[in-house]
Coordinates of C-alpha atoms in Angstrom, one line a residue:
M1 CA -5.5 1.7 -3.0
V2 CA -1.9 1.0 -3.9
D3 CA -1.2 -1.7 -6.5
I4 CA 2.0 -3.3 -5.3
Q5 CA 2.3 -6.2 -7.8
H6 CA 5.2 -6.1 -10.3
E7 CA 4.2 -5.9 -14.0
L8 CA 6.3 -9.0 -14.6
I9 CA 3.3 -11.0 -13.4
S10 CA 0.6 -9.0 -15.1
D11 CA -1.0 -12.0 -16.8
L12 CA -2.8 -12.9 -13.6
A13 CA -6.5 -12.0 -13.3
T14 CA -5.8 -10.4 -9.9
R15 CA -3.5 -7.7 -8.5
M16 CA -2.0 -7.4 -5.0
V17 CA -3.1 -4.2 -3.3
I18 CA -2.7 -2.3 0.0
P19 CA -5.4 0.2 0.9
L20 CA -4.6 3.8 2.1
G21 CA -6.4 5.6 4.8
R22 CA -6.4 9.3 5.8
L23 CA -3.9 9.6 8.7
S24 CA -6.4 11.7 10.6
H25 CA -8.8 8.7 10.8
F26 CA -6.0 6.4 12.3
K27 CA -4.1 8.7 14.7
N28 CA -4.1 6.1 17.5
E29 CA -3.8 3.0 15.4
Q30 CA -0.5 3.5 13.7
M31 CA 2.1 0.7 14.1
Q32 CA 5.7 1.7 13.7
G33 CA 7.2 -0.1 10.6
L34 CA 3.9 -1.7 9.6
T35 CA 1.8 1.3 8.7
P36 CA 4.1 4.0 7.3
D37 CA 2.9 7.6 6.8
I38 CA 2.7 8.5 3.1
E39 CA 2.0 12.0 1.7
Y40 CA 0.4 12.3 -1.7
E41 CA -0.5 15.6 -3.2
G42 CA -0.4 17.3 0.2
E43 CA -2.7 14.7 1.9
K44 CA -1.3 12.7 4.8
L45 CA -2.1 9.0 4.4
L46 CA -1.4 5.8 6.2
L47 CA -0.4 2.6 4.3
L48 CA -2.7 -0.1 5.8
T49 CA -0.3 -3.0 5.3
P50 CA -2.3 -5.4 7.6
Q51 CA -5.1 -5.1 5.1
I52 CA -3.0 -6.4 2.1
A53 CA -5.3 -8.3 -0.3
S54 CA -5.8 -9.3 -3.9
M55 CA -8.5 -8.0 -6.1
P56 CA -9.6 -8.6 -9.7
S57 CA -7.7 -6.5 -12.1
S58 CA -10.9 -5.5 -13.8
Q59 CA -12.0 -3.7 -10.7
L60 CA -9.0 -1.4 -10.6
K61 CA -9.2 1.9 -12.4
D62 CA -6.3 3.7 -14.2
P63 CA -3.6 4.9 -11.8
I64 CA -3.9 8.5 -10.7
G65 CA -0.2 8.7 -9.8
S66 CA 2.8 6.9 -8.4
L67 CA 4.1 6.2 -5.0
G68 CA 7.4 4.8 -6.4
H69 CA 9.4 7.2 -4.2
F70 CA 7.9 5.4 -1.2
R71 CA 9.1 2.0 -2.5
D72 CA 11.5 1.4 0.4
E73 CA 8.8 2.2 3.0
I74 CA 6.3 0.0 1.3
V75 CA 8.6 -3.0 0.9
A76 CA 9.8 -2.6 4.5
S77 CA 6.2 -2.6 5.8
I78 CA 5.5 -5.9 3.9
D79 CA 8.7 -7.4 5.1
F80 CA 7.9 -6.4 8.7
A81 CA 4.4 -8.0 8.4
I82 CA 6.1 -11.3 7.3
T83 CA 9.2 -11.4 9.3
G84 CA 8.6 -9.0 12.2
I85 CA 11.9 -7.2 11.6

């Protein structure tokens, strides 16, 4: 689960999130631009942008790491979902 919500709006009771899935489970379901490949600690993952959602902050655990270096890919996938470009 990737928490994509900026800390500037941390007073809300919910957080916007995008799930991750193992790339091996989604080999034939990738969509160029919408579900970018992400590698974290040697594991190949797929950002499942079409499943973007909000969830209560209380259900999120402490972060185990950062995908900040994938910021451009994450923002581009959200933009693609909204604008198609």
